[in-house]
XYZ file of C-alpha atoms in Angstrom:
258
model
C -18.184 -2.945 6.251
C -19.159 -6.336 4.872
C -17.692 -8.015 1.808
C -17.309 -11.421 0.194
C -13.435 -11.407 -0.107
C -12.374 -8.805 2.610
C -12.310 -8.461 6.340
C -12.242 -4.751 7.615
C -11.813 -4.048 11.166
C -11.168 -0.397 12.786
C -9.741 -0.379 16.197
C -7.921 2.789 17.968
C -7.992 4.667 14.634
C -6.149 1.726 12.676
C -8.038 0.036 10.146
C -6.794 -3.503 9.323
C -8.050 -4.605 5.785
C -7.508 -8.504 5.350
C -7.751 -9.887 1.835
C -9.703 -13.185 2.695
C -9.584 -15.890 0.047
C -7.254 -18.360 1.764
C -8.218 -21.187 -0.386
C -7.061 -19.295 -3.326
C -3.826 -18.082 -1.566
C -5.826 -14.603 -1.520
C -5.466 -14.170 -5.250
C -6.922 -11.013 -6.675
C -9.721 -11.750 -8.834
C -12.175 -9.040 -10.439
C -14.375 -9.221 -7.504
C -11.615 -8.720 -4.795
C -10.215 -5.855 -6.827
C -13.511 -4.090 -6.906
C -14.091 -4.794 -3.157
C -10.686 -3.301 -2.325
C -11.810 0.083 -4.170
C -15.148 -0.086 -2.313
C -13.374 -0.422 1.240
C -10.716 2.286 0.732
C -13.138 4.644 -0.805
C -15.001 4.132 2.597
C -11.989 4.375 4.501
C -11.110 7.642 2.975
C -14.040 9.467 4.545
C -14.276 7.493 7.719
C -12.945 9.487 10.746
C -12.640 6.608 12.754
C -9.539 5.358 10.526
C -6.512 7.279 10.303
C -3.822 4.509 9.242
C -4.623 1.434 7.028
C -2.807 -1.977 7.358
C -3.256 -4.006 4.298
C -2.510 -7.926 4.662
C -3.809 -11.387 3.670
C -5.541 -13.992 5.505
C -3.492 -17.099 6.877
C 0.134 -17.427 7.188
C 0.945 -18.558 3.464
C 0.135 -15.674 1.483
C -0.239 -12.137 1.408
C -1.702 -12.268 -2.310
C -0.373 -14.949 -4.532
C -1.280 -13.077 -7.812
C -3.835 -12.324 -9.943
C -6.598 -15.003 -10.751
C -5.315 -16.143 -14.052
C -8.348 -18.106 -14.741
C -10.333 -14.855 -15.258
C -8.245 -13.345 -18.321
C -6.521 -16.341 -19.755
C -8.724 -15.991 -22.880
C -8.769 -12.009 -22.883
C -8.167 -10.135 -26.193
C -5.837 -7.162 -26.496
C -8.277 -4.700 -25.782
C -9.656 -6.639 -22.841
C -6.271 -6.924 -21.414
C -5.590 -3.066 -21.727
C -8.734 -2.307 -20.075
C -8.136 -4.919 -17.234
C -4.882 -3.001 -16.513
C -6.020 0.397 -16.828
C -8.943 -0.176 -14.594
C -7.215 -2.037 -11.916
C -4.458 0.618 -11.855
C -7.034 3.360 -11.655
C -9.572 1.839 -9.075
C -6.983 0.128 -6.855
C -3.243 0.363 -7.374
C -3.040 4.038 -8.170
C -5.875 4.716 -5.652
C -3.951 3.241 -2.732
C -0.637 4.956 -3.904
C -2.266 8.126 -3.732
C -4.521 7.571 -0.795
C -4.410 10.521 1.702
C -3.923 8.316 4.963
C -0.883 6.276 5.627
C -1.196 2.639 4.064
C 1.308 0.006 5.547
C 1.489 -3.644 3.734
C 1.997 -6.423 6.220
C 3.171 -9.108 3.679
C 2.803 -12.307 5.200
C 3.856 -15.019 3.004
C 3.736 -14.916 -0.749
C 3.152 -11.637 -2.555
C 3.564 -12.529 -6.392
C 2.550 -10.616 -9.522
C -0.682 -8.630 -8.672
C 0.205 -9.336 -5.123
C 3.481 -7.756 -5.048
C 2.154 -5.013 -7.043
C -0.643 -4.370 -4.423
C 1.913 -4.297 -1.783
C 4.188 -1.877 -3.848
C 1.168 0.593 -4.004
C 1.066 0.934 -0.201
C 3.241 3.752 1.400
C 5.643 1.181 2.767
C 5.895 -2.509 3.645
C 6.903 -4.898 6.397
C 7.298 -8.569 5.828
C 7.206 -11.924 7.756
C 10.468 -14.091 7.391
C 8.712 -16.591 5.515
C 7.733 -13.919 2.710
C 8.631 -14.765 -0.893
C 8.249 -11.742 -3.546
C 8.382 -11.617 -7.118
C 6.989 -10.798 -10.565
C 6.613 -14.024 -12.440
C 4.345 -12.316 -15.330
C 6.983 -13.046 -17.964
C 6.816 -16.891 -17.391
C 3.253 -16.516 -18.387
C 4.025 -14.588 -21.610
C 2.837 -11.318 -20.454
C 4.174 -8.578 -18.260
C 3.368 -7.061 -14.888
C 0.055 -4.817 -15.584
C -0.770 -3.084 -12.436
C 2.124 -0.828 -11.907
C 5.043 -3.316 -11.375
C 7.372 -1.964 -14.014
C 6.935 1.282 -12.693
C 7.228 0.828 -8.847
C 9.913 -1.930 -8.618
C 12.540 0.192 -10.233
C 11.818 3.141 -8.241
C 12.009 0.945 -5.045
C 15.036 -1.401 -5.917
C 16.432 0.317 -8.842
C 16.405 -0.573 -12.405
C 19.067 -3.069 -12.647
C 17.491 -5.362 -9.781
C 13.913 -4.828 -11.126
C 14.953 -5.716 -14.643
C 16.503 -9.070 -13.243
C 13.243 -9.705 -11.157
C 11.030 -9.286 -14.211
C 13.104 -11.032 -16.653
C 14.083 -14.059 -14.651
C 10.339 -14.352 -13.149
C 12.011 -15.389 -9.770
C 11.292 -15.061 -6.340
C 13.434 -13.231 -3.375
C 13.269 -13.835 0.153
C 12.210 -11.056 2.814
C 15.784 -10.745 3.734
C 16.688 -10.070 0.106
C 13.679 -7.835 -0.226
C 14.797 -5.702 2.906
C 18.508 -5.494 1.359
C 16.854 -4.240 -1.944
C 14.884 -1.722 -0.101
C 11.391 -3.449 -0.975
C 10.526 -3.785 2.488
C 11.270 -1.778 5.684
C 11.161 -4.444 8.245
C 11.409 -8.409 8.275
C 9.908 -10.276 11.463
C 8.447 -13.427 12.248
C 4.808 -14.187 11.217
C 3.562 -13.936 15.045
C 5.289 -10.428 15.051
C 4.028 -9.160 11.764
C 1.004 -7.431 13.010
C 2.039 -6.208 15.971
C 4.832 -4.521 14.188
C 2.606 -2.890 11.609
C 0.256 -1.938 14.409
C 3.266 -0.343 16.535
C 4.330 1.549 13.338
C 0.919 2.739 12.881
C 0.867 3.948 16.444
C 3.790 5.944 16.107
C 2.539 7.631 12.856
C -0.767 8.529 14.909
C 1.282 10.478 17.142
C 1.778 13.044 14.608
C -0.461 15.495 12.429
C -2.316 13.469 10.000
C -2.960 16.671 8.173
C 0.632 17.208 7.533
C 1.140 13.453 6.703
C -1.401 13.727 4.043
C 0.485 16.705 2.677
C 3.635 14.972 2.693
C 2.164 11.790 1.134
C 1.139 14.234 -1.844
C 4.719 15.900 -2.231
C 6.507 12.488 -2.208
C 4.131 11.140 -4.748
C 4.645 14.081 -6.973
C 8.310 13.613 -7.401
C 7.343 10.317 -9.357
C 4.783 11.975 -11.805
C 5.777 13.004 -15.333
C 5.425 16.800 -15.955
C 5.151 17.459 -12.238
C 7.999 19.369 -9.939
C 7.764 17.622 -6.516
C 9.839 20.383 -5.098
C 7.151 22.858 -6.006
C 4.557 20.766 -4.446
C 6.688 20.482 -1.361
C 7.010 24.318 -1.395
C 3.292 24.639 -1.601
C 2.235 22.128 1.062
C 4.737 23.394 3.240
C 3.372 27.003 3.211
C -0.120 25.711 3.441
C 0.703 23.781 6.817
C 1.121 27.191 8.407
C -2.556 27.815 8.170
C -3.737 24.773 9.860
C -4.640 24.235 13.340
C -2.526 21.327 13.636
C 0.723 23.613 12.824
C -0.476 26.135 15.695
C -0.885 23.037 18.119
C 2.275 21.416 17.315
C 4.274 24.531 17.513
C 2.732 25.695 20.777
C 3.192 22.201 22.257
C 6.829 22.116 21.170
C 7.294 25.740 22.604
C 5.732 24.855 25.911
C 7.451 21.177 26.273
C 4.184 19.259 26.388
C 2.935 16.412 23.813
C 1.041 17.719 21.051
C -2.886 16.925 20.844
C -3.671 16.900 17.243
C -7.298 16.396 15.996
């Protein structure tokens, strides 16, 4: 896959998606958002890619935010359309992606960058990372899911403080808040993400996809996540992976999932 603002590489069933606008600190413009959609759409059906790692180029920024110059003169309706399309094509698309997506947060993750990281299934960060939602300092609010996902991850009070103050937190604080799972050096960031991806690959990707759907349904209005869990648990019994996993356990051998 060839893109203007992304680099996509696949090795050992792990797809590395790197946002590549280092001169702009990897800021999200309309073209990059569309390329992210196209990249994930292609990876969804690519059997060579089972886990995705999302990161930014360089050591300064994961994504420093949205490209403000593109929407500084937008109308009310244009603003609504920007948020709606962005959420549908990228942020919600990644959140509900059937394959595991790990964010490797290298440096600044601000505004749309933090929202992008929060849309992944979990996050690891370099010790130089700074995370925040500065939108209220620009007279706007987070529009790519930040007001919804941040409280889910860190709690309402902490989310309110971060949004109202428009401040940044460091990687250690982000880990304390539960916003990121692990913190390491910039040199070890990708190796850590790849190690975690490797652990995931030892398990049934069919089961993991079902688990992602069940977990996500807990956060959807009008949907009972327990019902999804029951349904997906039962469905698991009809899969080849269940037969392989249980037989491997009973015969004291390592499972060989497809």
